[in-house]
Each structure stands twice: as structure tokens, then as C-alpha cells.
Short mmCIF file of C-alpha atoms in Angstrom, two decimals:
data_model
loop_
_atom_site.label_atom_id
_atom_site.label_comp_id
_atom_site.label_asym_id
_atom_site.label_seq_id
_atom_site.Cartn_x
_atom_site.Cartn_y
_atom_site.Cartn_z
CA MET A 472 83.57 202.24 269.34
CA ALA A 473 80.47 202.39 269.93
CA GLN A 474 79.39 202.69 266.59
CA LEU A 475 81.72 199.60 266.02
CA TYR A 476 79.18 197.69 268.20
CA HIS A 477 76.49 198.76 266.36
CA ASP A 478 76.96 197.07 263.29
CA ALA A 479 78.53 194.31 264.67
CA SER A 480 75.43 193.22 266.21
CA ILE A 481 73.59 194.01 262.88
CA ASN A 482 75.46 191.62 261.09
CA GLY A 483 75.56 188.51 264.39
CA LEU A 484 78.91 189.58 265.64
CA ALA A 485 80.25 191.81 268.34
CA VAL A 486 83.77 192.35 269.25
CA ASP A 487 85.66 189.81 271.63
CA GLY A 488 82.58 187.29 271.74
CA VAL A 489 80.72 189.59 273.73
CA VAL A 490 76.85 189.87 272.51
CA PRO A 491 75.30 193.15 273.58
CA GLN A 492 71.32 192.45 275.24
CA VAL A 493 69.38 194.66 272.59
CA THR A 494 65.62 195.41 274.83
CA PRO A 495 63.34 195.71 271.91
CA VAL A 496 61.12 198.56 271.91
CA LEU A 497 57.17 197.61 272.43
CA ASP A 498 54.13 200.25 270.80
CA GLU A 499 50.97 200.42 272.47
CA GLY A 500 49.49 197.22 269.78
CA ASP A 501 51.88 195.03 270.76
CA GLU A 502 51.73 195.85 274.95
CA GLN A 503 48.17 194.76 274.58
CA LEU A 504 48.91 191.80 272.17
CA GLU A 505 51.66 191.05 275.11
CA GLU A 506 48.57 191.07 278.04
CA PHE A 507 46.01 189.14 276.03
CA LEU A 508 48.88 186.23 275.01
CA GLY A 509 50.06 186.03 278.63
CA ASN A 510 48.86 184.43 281.05
CA ASN A 511 45.81 185.81 283.32
CA ALA A 512 46.05 185.72 286.63
CA ASP A 513 42.15 186.14 286.31
CA TYR A 514 42.03 183.15 283.71
CA ASP A 515 40.77 179.45 286.10
CA GLU A 516 41.55 176.41 283.60
CA GLU A 517 39.54 173.86 285.76
CA ALA A 518 36.06 176.51 285.95
CA GLU A 519 35.69 177.06 282.15
CA GLU A 520 36.16 173.32 281.17
CA LYS A 521 33.46 172.83 283.80
CA ARG A 522 31.93 175.57 282.11
CA TYR A 523 32.38 173.92 278.71
CA TYR A 524 31.04 170.18 279.53
CA ARG A 525 27.94 171.60 281.49
CA ARG A 526 27.24 173.35 277.99
CA LYS A 527 28.25 169.75 275.98
CA ARG A 528 25.39 168.15 278.63
CA PHE A 529 22.58 171.06 278.57
CA LEU A 530 22.81 170.84 274.60
CA THR A 531 22.82 166.93 274.66
CA VAL A 532 19.34 166.70 276.49
CA LYS A 533 18.43 169.93 274.41
CA SER A 534 18.84 166.95 271.06
CA VAL A 535 17.22 164.45 273.23
CA ILE A 536 13.98 166.69 274.14
CA ALA A 537 14.06 167.64 270.60
CA ALA A 538 14.37 164.61 268.85
CA SER A 539 10.77 163.60 271.06
CA LEU A 540 9.31 165.93 270.65
CA GLY A 541 9.52 165.70 266.82
CA ALA A 542 9.25 162.32 266.95
CA ALA A 543 5.88 162.58 268.52
CA LEU A 544 4.09 165.41 266.70
CA THR A 545 5.64 163.77 263.88
CA TYR A 546 2.68 160.15 265.03
CA GLY A 547 0.34 163.06 266.31
CA VAL A 548 0.15 163.99 262.62
CA TYR A 549 0.26 161.00 260.95
CA LEU A 550 -2.27 159.32 263.70
CA GLY A 551 -4.85 162.04 263.70
CA LEU A 552 -4.97 162.10 260.03
CA LEU A 553 -5.69 158.51 259.54
CA GLU A 554 -7.94 158.57 262.91
CA MET A 555 -9.78 160.97 260.70
CA GLN A 556 -9.34 159.75 257.61
CA LEU A 557 -11.43 156.14 258.69
CA ILE A 558 -14.02 158.03 260.65
CA LEU A 559 -14.91 159.99 257.55
CA HIS A 560 -14.37 156.79 255.17
CA TYR A 561 -16.65 154.70 257.14
CA ASP A 562 -20.06 156.94 256.60
CA GLU A 563 -21.78 155.83 254.22
CA THR A 564 -23.54 159.07 252.85
CA TYR A 565 -19.66 160.87 252.97
CA ARG A 566 -19.00 158.03 250.64
CA GLU A 567 -21.30 157.79 247.91
CA VAL A 568 -21.68 161.91 248.56
CA LYS A 569 -17.57 162.73 247.57
CA TYR A 570 -16.38 159.95 245.98
CA GLY A 571 -19.49 157.67 244.82
CA ASN A 572 -18.52 154.53 243.52
CA MET A 573 -14.13 155.23 243.71
CA GLY A 574 -14.62 152.93 246.74
CA LEU A 575 -12.45 154.89 249.90
CA GLN A 576 -13.06 151.42 252.22
CA ASP A 577 -11.00 149.02 249.62
CA ILE A 578 -8.39 151.51 249.56
CA ASP A 579 -8.32 151.83 253.23
CA ASN A 580 -7.54 147.53 253.51
CA LYS A 581 -4.63 148.34 250.76
CA MET A 582 -3.10 150.93 252.97
CA LEU A 583 -3.62 149.35 255.46
CA MET A 584 -1.47 146.31 254.40
CA GLY A 585 0.68 148.43 252.77
CA ILE A 586 2.03 150.20 256.49
CA ASN A 587 1.78 147.12 257.92
CA VAL A 588 3.72 144.48 255.29
CA THR A 589 6.03 147.19 253.64
CA PRO A 590 8.03 146.72 256.77
CA ILE A 591 8.77 143.55 257.02
CA VAL A 592 11.32 143.74 254.19
CA ALA A 593 13.25 146.60 256.23
CA LEU A 594 14.79 144.29 257.35
CA LEU A 595 17.35 143.97 253.98
CA TYR A 596 17.70 148.62 252.97
CA THR A 597 17.91 149.56 256.68
CA PRO A 598 21.74 149.12 257.32
CA VAL A 599 22.73 150.77 253.93
CA LEU A 600 20.28 153.89 254.24
CA ILE A 601 21.49 154.58 257.85
CA ARG A 602 25.07 153.81 256.84
CA TYR A 603 24.68 155.66 253.54
CA PHE A 604 22.37 159.04 255.26
CA GLY A 605 23.65 159.12 259.08
CA THR A 606 21.92 158.51 262.10
CA LYS A 607 20.48 162.45 261.97
CA TRP A 608 19.88 162.37 258.51
CA MET A 609 17.99 159.29 258.64
CA LEU A 610 15.49 160.71 261.02
CA PHE A 611 14.69 164.05 259.55
CA LEU A 612 14.47 162.08 256.11
CA SER A 613 11.89 159.52 257.90
CA SER A 614 9.79 162.36 258.99
CA GLY A 615 9.87 163.73 255.83
CA ILE A 616 7.70 160.42 254.34
CA TYR A 617 5.48 161.14 257.25
CA ALA A 618 5.03 165.21 255.87
CA LEU A 619 4.65 163.35 252.97
CA PHE A 620 1.21 161.05 253.53
CA VAL A 621 0.06 163.87 254.85
CA SER A 622 0.01 165.99 252.03
CA THR A 623 -1.63 163.67 249.59
CA ASN A 624 -4.80 163.44 251.62
CA TYR A 625 -5.66 166.18 249.55
CA TRP A 626 -6.43 164.61 246.82
CA GLU A 627 -7.83 161.43 248.10
CA ARG A 628 -7.47 159.09 245.11
CA TYR A 629 -5.91 155.05 245.01
CA TYR A 630 -2.76 156.19 242.72
CA THR A 631 -1.87 159.24 246.01
CA LEU A 632 -3.18 156.97 249.03
CA VAL A 633 -1.98 153.19 249.03
CA PRO A 634 1.75 154.24 247.13
CA SER A 635 2.60 156.84 250.40
CA ALA A 636 1.50 154.86 252.63
CA THR A 637 3.54 151.67 251.22
CA VAL A 638 6.43 154.82 251.24
CA ILE A 639 5.55 155.06 255.29
CA GLY A 640 5.86 151.07 255.60
CA ALA A 641 9.37 150.84 254.06
CA MET A 642 10.10 153.91 255.97
CA ILE A 643 8.66 152.90 259.64
CA VAL A 644 11.30 150.76 260.06
CA PRO A 645 14.71 153.54 259.57
CA PHE A 646 12.84 156.11 261.58
CA TRP A 647 12.31 153.82 265.12
CA ALA A 648 16.50 152.69 264.55
CA SER A 649 17.24 155.76 263.70
CA ILE A 650 15.35 157.93 267.18
CA GLY A 651 16.68 154.47 269.09
CA ASN A 652 20.21 154.86 268.04
CA TYR A 653 19.89 159.31 268.34
CA ILE A 654 19.15 158.58 271.93
CA THR A 655 21.11 155.65 273.79
CA ARG A 656 24.37 157.71 270.68
CA MET A 657 23.08 161.43 273.47
CA ALA A 658 23.06 158.58 276.35
CA GLN A 659 27.22 157.70 275.66
CA ARG A 660 27.86 160.83 275.20
CA TYR A 661 26.21 162.07 277.72
CA TYR A 662 28.24 159.76 279.63
CA GLU A 663 31.43 160.86 278.34
CA PHE A 664 30.83 165.23 279.17
CA VAL A 665 29.89 163.76 283.11
CA ASN A 666 33.22 162.05 283.52
CA TYR A 667 35.67 163.97 281.40
CA LYS A 668 38.61 164.05 283.09
CA GLU A 669 39.10 159.92 283.40
CA GLU A 670 41.98 159.60 280.83
CA LYS A 671 40.19 156.04 279.67
CA ILE A 672 37.52 158.30 278.27
CA GLY A 673 39.68 160.69 275.56
CA GLU A 674 41.96 157.69 274.81
CA GLN A 675 39.48 153.95 273.63
CA ARG A 676 37.30 154.43 270.89
CA ARG A 677 34.18 152.19 272.81
CA LEU A 678 33.32 152.67 276.21
CA PRO A 679 33.24 150.21 279.07
CA ARG A 680 30.44 147.91 279.22
CA GLY A 681 27.41 149.01 281.02
CA ALA A 682 29.77 152.22 281.64
CA SER A 683 26.51 154.08 280.34
CA THR A 684 23.53 151.80 281.42
CA LYS A 685 21.77 154.55 283.63
CA TYR A 686 21.91 157.33 281.03
CA ILE A 687 20.19 154.85 278.62
CA ILE A 688 17.93 153.80 280.84
CA ILE A 689 17.23 157.40 282.39
CA PHE A 690 17.17 159.20 277.74
CA GLN A 691 14.80 156.08 276.81
CA SER A 692 12.57 157.53 279.62
CA LEU A 693 12.40 161.39 278.50
CA PHE A 694 12.11 159.94 275.18
CA PHE A 695 8.81 157.76 275.87
CA SER A 696 7.12 160.25 278.37
CA ILE A 697 7.20 163.27 275.45
CA PHE A 698 6.51 160.94 272.59
CA HIS A 699 3.59 159.29 274.36
CA LEU A 700 1.98 162.63 274.14
CA CYS A 701 1.25 161.36 270.45
CA PHE A 702 -2.08 160.41 271.74
CA THR A 703 -2.83 163.20 272.77
CA ILE A 704 -2.11 165.28 269.73
CA SER A 705 -3.46 162.43 267.43
CA GLN A 706 -6.78 163.22 268.64
CA PHE A 707 -7.22 166.96 268.30
CA PRO A 708 -8.60 167.41 264.19
CA VAL A 709 -10.84 165.22 266.22
CA TYR A 710 -11.71 167.58 269.29
CA PHE A 711 -11.55 170.43 267.29
CA PHE A 712 -13.04 169.53 263.82
CA LEU A 713 -15.00 166.52 263.67
CA SER A 714 -16.59 166.19 266.60
CA LYS A 715 -19.04 169.29 265.54
CA PHE A 716 -20.42 167.10 262.68
CA LEU A 717 -20.79 163.46 264.96
CA TYR A 718 -24.48 162.61 265.80
CA SER A 719 -24.88 161.43 268.94
CA PHE A 720 -24.46 158.00 270.30
CA ASN A 721 -28.32 157.41 270.46
CA HIS A 722 -27.98 157.31 266.42
CA THR A 723 -24.83 155.50 266.29
CA LEU A 724 -25.81 152.62 269.19
CA CYS A 725 -28.76 152.19 267.75
CA ASP A 726 -29.19 148.35 266.70
CA VAL A 727 -25.99 147.70 268.61
CA LYS A 728 -27.40 144.98 271.36
CA GLN A 729 -24.11 143.48 272.98
CA CYS A 730 -20.55 145.15 274.66
CA GLY A 731 -17.40 144.07 275.45
CA ALA A 732 -16.84 140.08 276.13
CA SER A 733 -20.65 139.57 275.00
CA ILE A 734 -20.01 140.45 271.42
CA PRO A 735 -20.01 136.86 269.46
CA HIS A 736 -17.35 138.23 266.85
CA GLY A 737 -16.73 141.99 264.94
CA ILE A 738 -14.95 144.34 267.48
CA LEU A 739 -18.38 146.39 267.58
CA PRO A 740 -21.52 144.81 265.66
CA GLY A 741 -24.14 147.08 264.15
CA PHE A 742 -22.65 149.91 264.62
CA ASN A 743 -25.00 153.19 262.28
CA VAL A 744 -22.93 153.27 258.42
CA THR A 745 -23.99 157.16 259.35
CA ILE A 746 -22.45 158.81 261.85
CA LEU A 747 -21.65 162.14 260.34
CA GLN A 748 -24.89 164.58 260.87
CA SER A 749 -23.72 167.01 258.47
CA LEU A 750 -20.93 165.68 255.71
CA PRO A 751 -17.63 168.27 256.16
CA SER A 752 -16.81 170.70 253.35
CA SER A 753 -14.63 170.81 250.92
CA VAL A 754 -13.14 173.90 252.60
CA ASP A 755 -12.67 172.67 255.69
CA LEU A 756 -10.74 169.60 255.06
CA ILE A 757 -8.47 171.82 253.09
CA TYR A 758 -7.98 173.87 256.53
CA MET A 759 -8.32 170.81 258.55
CA GLU A 760 -4.72 169.04 256.40
CA SER A 761 -2.63 172.03 255.99
CA ALA A 762 -2.93 172.64 260.15
CA LEU A 763 -1.50 169.14 260.37
CA MET A 764 1.10 169.76 257.42
CA LEU A 765 2.08 172.87 259.25
CA VAL A 766 2.86 170.50 262.22
CA ALA A 767 4.26 168.04 260.63
CA LEU A 768 6.68 170.36 259.15
CA SER A 769 7.63 172.11 261.79
CA SER A 770 8.58 169.01 263.38
CA MET A 771 11.00 167.89 260.96
CA LEU A 772 12.44 171.38 261.57
CA LEU A 773 12.79 170.44 264.89
CA ILE A 774 14.72 167.56 264.44
CA LEU A 775 16.76 169.61 261.83
CA ILE A 776 17.37 172.67 263.88
CA LEU A 777 17.74 171.84 267.33
CA CYS A 778 19.13 168.39 267.08
CA GLY A 779 22.88 168.18 267.33
CA SER A 780 24.53 165.09 264.84
CA ALA A 781 24.98 161.70 267.17
CA TYR A 782 28.62 161.13 266.20
CA ARG A 783 31.62 162.94 265.80
CA PRO A 784 33.23 163.55 261.54
CA ALA A 785 35.63 160.81 263.09
CA GLU A 786 33.29 158.84 263.86
CA GLU A 787 31.03 159.10 260.76
CA ILE A 788 34.60 158.31 259.11
CA ASP A 789 35.10 155.12 260.66
CA LEU A 790 31.30 154.45 260.65
CA ARG A 791 31.20 154.73 257.22
CA SER A 792 34.35 152.01 256.01
CA ILE A 793 32.10 149.22 256.80
CA GLY A 794 31.92 147.30 253.84
CA TRP A 795 28.22 146.67 252.23
CA GLY A 796 28.64 143.39 252.85
CA ASN A 797 28.95 143.12 256.39
CA ILE A 798 26.28 146.21 256.57
CA PHE A 799 23.90 143.31 254.82
CA GLN A 800 25.22 140.28 257.34
CA LEU A 801 25.74 142.63 260.35
CA PRO A 802 21.49 142.14 261.89
CA PHE A 803 21.61 137.93 261.15
CA LYS A 804 24.72 137.56 262.85
CA HIS A 805 23.28 140.12 266.26
CA ALA A 806 20.68 138.68 265.62
CA ARG A 807 21.75 135.10 266.25
CA ASP A 808 22.41 136.62 270.31
CA TYR A 809 19.71 134.52 272.63
CA ARG A 810 19.09 137.51 274.67
CA LEU A 811 17.34 138.71 271.18
CA ARG A 812 15.87 135.92 270.52
CA CYS A 813 14.42 135.07 274.31
CA LEU A 814 12.80 138.85 274.04
CA SER A 815 11.41 138.68 270.63
CA PRO A 816 8.15 137.76 271.78
CA TYR A 817 7.79 140.81 274.80
CA PHE A 818 8.60 142.97 271.28
CA ILE A 819 5.75 141.60 269.52
CA TYR A 820 3.56 141.18 272.16
CA THR A 821 4.50 145.01 272.96
CA GLY A 822 2.48 146.00 269.45
CA PHE A 823 -0.40 144.20 269.98
CA GLU A 824 -1.17 145.26 273.05
CA VAL A 825 -0.92 148.85 271.81
CA LEU A 826 -3.34 147.57 269.24
CA PHE A 827 -5.59 145.96 271.29
CA ALA A 828 -6.50 149.18 274.06
CA CYS A 829 -6.93 151.51 270.88
CA THR A 830 -8.87 149.50 268.58
CA GLY A 831 -10.53 146.86 270.79
CA PHE A 832 -10.91 148.62 273.94
CA ALA A 833 -11.44 151.65 273.01
CA LEU A 834 -13.98 150.27 269.95
CA GLY A 835 -15.91 147.24 272.34
CA TYR A 836 -15.74 148.60 274.46
CA GLY A 837 -15.47 152.34 274.91
CA VAL A 838 -17.84 153.75 271.84
CA CYS A 839 -19.95 150.01 272.28
CA SER A 840 -21.07 151.95 276.26
CA ILE A 841 -20.59 155.57 275.93
CA GLY A 842 -20.93 156.59 271.62
CA LEU A 843 -17.79 157.43 269.41
CA GLU A 844 -17.88 161.28 270.72
CA ASN A 845 -15.87 159.79 273.42
CA LEU A 846 -13.46 158.23 271.51
CA PRO A 847 -10.78 160.72 271.57
CA TYR A 848 -11.14 161.23 275.68
CA ILE A 849 -10.67 157.54 275.58
CA ILE A 850 -7.72 157.05 273.93
CA THR A 851 -6.22 160.96 275.72
CA ALA A 852 -6.76 159.45 279.29
CA TYR A 853 -4.86 156.37 277.57
CA GLY A 854 -2.55 158.58 276.27
CA LEU A 855 -1.34 161.27 279.14
CA SER A 856 -1.40 157.80 281.21
CA ALA A 857 1.66 156.15 279.66
CA CYS A 858 3.25 159.31 278.99
CA VAL A 859 2.94 160.08 283.27
CA PHE A 860 3.97 156.87 283.99
CA SER A 861 6.73 156.41 281.72
CA SER A 862 8.94 158.05 284.75
CA LEU A 863 8.81 154.09 286.32
CA GLY A 864 11.26 152.76 283.55
CA LEU A 865 13.94 154.88 285.88
CA SER A 866 12.94 152.10 288.80
CA LEU A 867 15.29 149.85 286.11
CA ILE A 868 18.27 151.66 287.23
CA HIS A 869 18.29 150.79 290.93
CA LEU A 870 15.63 147.09 291.14
CA PRO A 871 16.59 143.73 288.99
CA ARG A 872 15.25 144.75 285.36
CA GLN A 873 13.69 141.70 285.66
CA ILE A 874 10.35 143.33 287.85
CA PRO A 875 9.41 146.65 285.57
CA LEU A 876 9.93 144.16 282.48
CA THR A 877 7.08 141.72 284.40
CA ALA A 878 4.75 144.61 285.75
CA GLY A 879 3.50 145.74 282.45
CA PRO A 880 2.64 142.13 281.33
CA LEU A 881 1.21 141.06 285.13
CA LEU A 882 -0.51 143.87 285.13
CA HIS A 883 -2.34 143.47 281.75
CA SER A 884 -3.13 140.01 282.41
CA CYS A 885 -4.93 141.28 285.21
CA LEU A 886 -7.12 143.93 283.34
CA LEU A 887 -7.55 140.94 280.56
CA VAL A 888 -8.97 138.95 283.19
CA GLY A 889 -11.23 141.41 284.66
CA LEU A 890 -12.51 142.42 280.30
CA PHE A 891 -13.24 138.78 279.58
CA PHE A 892 -16.08 139.05 281.99
CA TRP A 893 -17.39 142.29 281.69
CA SER A 894 -19.96 143.39 278.89
CA PRO A 895 -20.66 147.17 279.01
CA THR A 896 -24.55 148.09 278.40
CA PRO A 897 -24.90 150.01 275.12
CA ARG A 898 -25.94 153.45 275.49
CA ASP A 899 -24.99 153.45 279.17
CA GLN A 900 -22.93 156.74 280.25
CA SER A 901 -22.70 156.03 283.55
CA GLN A 902 -19.98 153.63 282.82
CA SER A 903 -17.43 155.53 281.60
CA PRO A 904 -15.63 156.40 285.16
CA LEU A 905 -14.96 152.97 284.84
CA LEU A 906 -14.25 152.46 281.68
CA TYR A 907 -11.61 155.50 282.13
CA LEU A 908 -9.85 153.65 284.38
CA VAL A 909 -9.04 150.80 282.62
CA ALA A 910 -7.79 153.19 279.95
CA ILE A 911 -5.26 155.15 282.53
CA LEU A 912 -4.06 151.33 283.84
CA TRP A 913 -3.33 150.01 280.43
CA GLY A 914 -1.85 152.98 280.18
CA VAL A 915 0.43 152.10 283.41
CA GLY A 916 1.30 149.04 282.06
CA SER A 917 1.90 150.54 278.34
CA ALA A 918 4.32 152.89 280.29
CA LEU A 919 6.19 150.31 281.97
CA ASN A 920 6.42 147.35 279.08
CA LYS A 921 7.91 150.30 276.10
CA THR A 922 10.44 151.51 278.71
CA GLY A 923 11.58 148.30 280.22
CA VAL A 924 11.92 146.50 277.14
CA SER A 925 13.66 149.83 274.94
CA SER A 926 16.43 150.15 277.41
CA GLU A 927 16.72 146.61 278.08
CA TYR A 928 17.39 146.20 274.39
CA TRP A 929 19.75 148.64 273.90
CA LEU A 930 21.48 147.70 276.66
CA PHE A 931 22.99 144.70 275.94
CA LYS A 932 24.99 146.01 272.90
CA ASN A 933 25.67 149.50 273.38
CA THR A 934 27.97 150.27 270.96
CA ARG A 935 28.34 151.77 267.43
CA SER A 936 28.25 148.80 265.95
CA TYR A 937 25.15 147.31 266.63
CA ILE A 938 22.94 150.82 265.48
CA TRP A 939 21.94 148.21 262.82
CA ILE A 940 20.05 145.56 264.49
CA VAL A 941 16.92 147.37 264.37
CA TYR A 942 14.05 144.86 263.09
CA PHE A 943 13.20 143.55 266.59
CA GLN A 944 12.93 147.11 267.66
CA SER A 945 11.13 148.60 265.10
CA SER A 946 8.45 145.48 264.93
CA ASP A 947 6.14 146.18 267.90
CA TYR A 948 5.73 149.65 266.77
CA PHE A 949 5.22 149.04 263.12
CA SER A 950 2.47 146.46 264.60
CA GLY A 951 0.75 148.42 267.46
CA PHE A 952 0.72 152.60 266.04
CA ASP A 953 0.78 151.73 262.83
CA ALA A 954 -2.25 150.24 262.48
CA PHE A 955 -4.17 152.45 264.93
#
């Protein structure tokens, strides 16, 4: 009978409809698997979830810092090389001995024209590039173009310098469009990771309007606090290399009679055409340019390795589904926003005030009175001031937006009124403290302008469709930073 029950159980049948209960025999491996897959009394799902999203928030902040530092290194190298190049090319002896009648000054003028004029057409192709490559990869490729400009200075010729400068001008708008959108997108993701328990965050495709406002302001302030270090980094080639070749102010300013508000025309009339007491050797220049190239490549790797993706894969697919015709139309559609039209003069002003700080004030007041050898210290004071006081942009969280936006122009207006009536004495080192004070105060105003206008700009449309409106955001940078 026992054998009958056994056979019936095997065939799925049992005598009298009674199905015997067969207890499975587990070996040691099955017991371990059951213990792993079973309920674990020590597992806290809520604690693990908190730990997961805490790690996500940390990676988001790390990406913002890496992108900011990469942009600071990229522009620091670019501005430093451009400054060193313009100083060397200004010296008459250097031009005659090194390059003869090649016309370096004419090449420099065409370079600056290519840098500052080419971005005008970038309004058309920037949306296409960002749509095709994506935000992070566009940022990476744009930084690579700056590294390309550094590499062309190994062989200074018209056919190397002018085309590379034109390409940089063509990539300025995509660079600033991608960095601005990247910072904004990271702020939105940080908001999602902080409020992960809210069901609406996971259900809807777009965040509520104004939901990530606080984090956009914080991340924009953090970005400019790091980015303004580029002014300090840009002075390293003069600090450690070019300063030992420069004449003192008694020689370079021997024919300068007026400074500041008393200058009738130009920026620095009467400045000596010979500013180098000895010419740097070609080997030394190659070493210097190789060091700058190494830093430029490091900034590219920093963006590539440490910066996370701005969008999830599904979101990237959604962005790529936008038609090419709509891509071209989006900048013009969004430009109809009356708020952008009202702020467009402010964007241009924030670029030209940086241009004035680095050229008009630094040369017409600083170099004219205390010499070219002190130019790096004036620019450094301005850059460090802007770096430290970029944290004032956080006041947008608690104060009405009009207050931080108007504080910078008001401060600059007061300084300009004072500069209109101040004519420093040439070759007078006793005026150094006042010059550094003006540079620091101007940096405070620049910090308020940059953080305020950038935060305000991205708060208008902090949705993913707004990444294509970049022209006004970028115009202040290529008119200011790249005319340095």
C-alpha cells in the first residue's frame, strides 16, 4: 500500500483523492540560498533608501564642483596664454628678432576679431550641437577646442592662430550653453533626490514651476565661486615665467604723462614699445606652453571622468525626438519672452564690465601708475574678490530678486563716478592700496552681477525644453572674458 501511495504521488494521483504532503529535503547550498532570499530581520529598507539617495546627492554636488573646476581651468589656461601672447607680441624687439616682418600685431587683431565676432552665428547651430551630442559631451568637446587653441601656439603663424581663434569663437556659445544647462539640470536632480518620498516627483515628467529655485541659486553661486578662480589661474604664466623678463615701471612708463581720467584718448598712451629686458628662449616658451597644455587636458579629463550625465537615458531619447525644424525655431520662440527682452541689456552690461575691469581699469589706472609688473596682482585681487563674494548670490533665496540684481550696478556706478574724477600719478607706487581696493570692490559688483543674472535667467524656464535658449546667456561672456 505504501508503494501504491508513492507511485500515485509521482503520477499526480492519490488514492481516495488524498494528496500526500511531500517535505522537500534541502541541502546546504539551498539553505544558504533560502537564508539570502528570505526575510532579513536586520534589513532596514528605509535606512537603505536614505543611504542610496544621500549618495546620489553627493554625486550630484561632486559633478557640479568638477564641472566648475574644469571650466575654471579651461578659461584660466586660455586667458593666461592669451595675455602672455599679447604681452610678448607687443614688444618691438621680440617681434623683429623672433618673427621679422610677419605682422604679429595684425594677426593678434584678427584673432580677437575671430573670437568676438564668430559667436554671433552660434545662435543657429548651438541647439543642434547640444541636441546631437548631449549636454555633458558638448561641454567636454568645447573644452577640447580650448586645448586645441593652446596647441596651435607651438607654431605661431597666421594659418594656425587665426583659424584656431575663430574655432574658439564658434564654440564659446555652446560651451556656456552646456555649462549653464548642466548646472541647472544638476539642481533639478538634487531637488528630486531630496524629495524622493513625494509621489509626484516620480510620476510627472516635469518638475513644478519654481520647485528647484533654491537649488538653482545655490548651484549657480557655487559655480561662480569656483569659476572666478580662472582670473587667478590666468596670471600664473606671468607670475612664474614672464615676470623675470619684464622691465621695471621706470623704463616702461618713462614717456607716460597722464593716467586715468586725464587720458585724452586710448587706454595707455606713451607706453614704451620695449617692455622685455631679455627675450625668452624658444625652449622656455615650449616648456611653458606644454605646462598649459597639460592643465587644459587635465580639465578635459576632469569633465569626462567626474561629471555625471545631465539626463537619464530615457530623457536623452525624449530630447533627441525633437524635430530638427523645431530645434532651429526654439531660440526665436523663447526670445519672445518679455522678461528676456528686458534683461538683454543687463546681459551685455555684465560682459562689458568685466572687459573694463581687465583692460580699462587694469591698464589705464593700474599699469599706468604702478607698472606692468603689478598687472597680475591687480587681476588676482579682482578675481579672488569675485570668487569670495559670489556667495552673496545666495541672498536671492531670501531677498527680493531686484535687490541683488541692482546692488552690483549701483556699486559699479559709485566706483565709476569716483574714477571719472581720479587721475593717478604715473610711476607712483604709493597709490597701490587704493588701486587694489577698487579692484576688490569691482570684483564684489561682478560677483553680484554674474550670480544674480545667471540665476534669474535659468529660473525663468527651468524645464528641459529651455536648454536651447543660450545666446543672451553667452553674450556677456564672449564680450567680456574673451576680449581680455
